[in-house]
Coordinates of C-alpha atoms and ligand atoms in Angstrom, one line a residue:
M1037 CA 21.3 3.9 -9.6
P1038 CA 18.5 6.2 -8.8
L1039 CA 14.6 6.3 -10.0
T1040 CA 14.5 8.5 -13.2
G1041 CA 11.8 10.9 -13.8
K1042 CA 10.2 9.1 -16.4
Q1043 CA 10.2 5.6 -13.7
L1044 CA 9.0 7.7 -10.6
E1045 CA 6.3 8.7 -13.1
E1046 CA 5.6 4.7 -14.3
F1047 CA 5.0 3.7 -10.4
E1048 CA 3.4 6.6 -9.4
A1049 CA 0.6 5.9 -12.1
L1050 CA 1.2 2.4 -10.8
L1051 CA 0.7 2.8 -7.2
K1052 CA -2.5 5.1 -8.0
R1053 CA -4.1 2.3 -10.1
R1054 CA -3.6 -0.4 -7.4
R1055 CA -4.5 2.1 -4.6
Q1056 CA -7.8 2.9 -7.0
Q1057 CA -8.5 -0.3 -7.4
L1058 CA -8.1 -1.8 -3.7
V1059 CA -10.8 1.0 -2.7
T1060 CA -12.7 0.5 -5.2
E1061 CA -13.1 -3.1 -4.2
L1062 CA -13.4 -1.9 -0.2
L1063 CA -16.0 0.3 -1.2
E1064 CA -17.5 -2.8 -2.9
D1065 CA -17.7 -4.8 0.2
V1066 CA -19.1 -2.1 2.0
A1067 CA -21.9 -1.4 0.1
R1068 CA -22.8 -5.2 0.0
S1069 CA -23.1 -5.0 3.9
R1070 CA -25.1 -2.1 4.3
D1071 CA -27.3 -3.3 1.1
E1072 CA -26.4 -0.3 -0.7
S1073 CA -25.5 0.1 -4.0
Y1074 CA -21.7 1.1 -5.2
A1075 CA -22.9 3.7 -7.0
D1076 CA -24.8 5.4 -4.3
L1077 CA -21.8 5.1 -1.8
A1078 CA -19.3 6.5 -3.9
G1079 CA -21.1 9.0 -4.7
S1080 CA -21.4 9.6 -1.1
V1081 CA -17.5 10.2 -0.4
T1082 CA -15.9 12.5 -2.3
D1083 CA -12.7 12.5 -0.5
L1084 CA -11.6 9.0 -0.7
G1085 CA -8.6 9.8 1.9
D1086 CA -7.9 7.1 4.8
E1087 CA -10.2 9.0 7.3
A1088 CA -13.5 9.1 5.7
L1089 CA -12.4 4.9 4.3
A1090 CA -11.5 3.8 7.7
D1091 CA -15.0 5.7 9.1
L1092 CA -16.7 3.7 6.2
L1093 CA -14.7 0.5 6.9
A1094 CA -15.1 0.6 11.1
D1095 CA -18.3 -1.8 11.0
L1096 CA -16.7 -4.0 8.4
D1097 CA -14.3 -5.6 10.9
N1098 CA -12.8 -8.4 9.3
A1099 CA -9.2 -9.8 8.2
E1100 CA -9.2 -9.2 4.8
V1101 CA -10.7 -5.5 5.3
A1102 CA -7.8 -4.7 7.6
R1103 CA -5.2 -6.4 4.9
D1104 CA -6.4 -4.3 2.0
M1105 CA -6.6 -1.2 4.8
R1106 CA -3.3 -1.9 5.2
T1107 CA -2.4 -2.4 1.4
V1108 CA -3.8 1.4 1.1
R1109 CA -1.6 3.1 3.6
E1110 CA 1.2 1.2 2.1
L1111 CA 0.3 2.7 -1.1
D1112 CA -0.4 6.0 0.0
A1113 CA 3.5 6.0 2.4
A1114 CA 4.5 4.6 -0.9
L1115 CA 3.0 7.8 -3.0
A1116 CA 3.9 10.5 -0.4
R1117 CA 8.0 9.0 -0.6
I1118 CA 7.1 9.8 -4.8
A1119 CA 5.7 13.2 -3.8
D1120 CA 8.6 13.8 -1.5
G1121 CA 11.4 12.6 -3.4
S1122 CA 12.6 9.9 -1.0
Y1123 CA 10.9 7.0 -3.2
G1124 CA 13.2 4.6 -3.9
S1125 CA 16.4 5.0 -1.1
C1126 CA 16.3 2.2 1.5
A1127 CA 14.5 4.0 4.6
D1128 CA 17.1 2.3 6.7
C1129 CA 20.6 2.6 4.9
G1130 CA 20.2 5.2 2.2
E1131 CA 21.1 2.9 -1.1
D1132 CA 18.8 2.8 -3.6
I1133 CA 16.4 -0.6 -3.4
G1134 CA 16.7 -1.2 -6.9
L1135 CA 14.7 -0.8 -9.9
Q1136 CA 14.0 -4.9 -10.2
R1137 CA 12.8 -5.4 -6.4
L1138 CA 10.8 -2.1 -6.4
R1139 CA 9.0 -4.0 -9.7
A1140 CA 8.5 -6.8 -7.7
Y1141 CA 7.5 -4.7 -4.7
P1142 CA 6.5 -1.1 -5.6
T1143 CA 5.8 -0.3 -2.0
A1144 CA 8.9 -1.7 -0.7
E1145 CA 10.7 0.8 1.9
R1146 CA 14.1 -0.7 2.4
C1147 CA 16.4 -2.7 0.3
I1148 CA 16.6 -6.3 0.8
K1149 CA 19.5 -6.8 3.0
C1150 CA 17.7 -3.7 5.4
Q1151 CA 14.3 -5.6 5.0
E1152 CA 16.2 -8.9 6.2
V1153 CA 17.7 -7.0 9.1
H1154 CA 14.1 -5.7 10.0
E1155 CA 12.1 -9.4 10.0
K1156 CA 14.6 -10.6 11.7
T1157 CA 14.7 -8.2 14.4
H1158 CA 11.0 -7.1 14.5
A1159 CA 9.9 -11.5 13.9
G1160 CA 6.2 -10.3 14.2
R1161 CA 4.6 -12.7 11.1
G1162 CA 4.9 -16.4 11.5
E1163 CA 5.6 -18.0 14.3
P1164 CA 7.0 -16.3 17.3
R1165 CA 10.7 -16.6 18.0
L1166 CA 13.1 -16.4 20.9
Ligands
ZN2626 ZN1 18.9 -0.8 2.9

């Protein structure tokens, strides 16, 4: 079953909340590393778009920041899918991803079957497989 408008609104609110949380954390990291206050930094950044954020984080090159940035991008992509109406449909087969899976992984792009296939063919994470 496709998601209802109400469910979409809930996911949108959830995704936005997570993004905001992450961005706040990232800005706090930047503020710490620059010895500036978070308030000063947040005040100077009016548009917390991807680029503005990536610029700020450029000197803060560590694994945790990179992971958080990746998550922000995933959240942005999910929000874009809500905006264009493709949220909740599998990017590969077009079937519904399913409410249960979306509740567990709100940024899921694929249904569980396609995700498994994707991970097998793109075995990037973990040990290299031959
Ligand atoms: Zn699929």
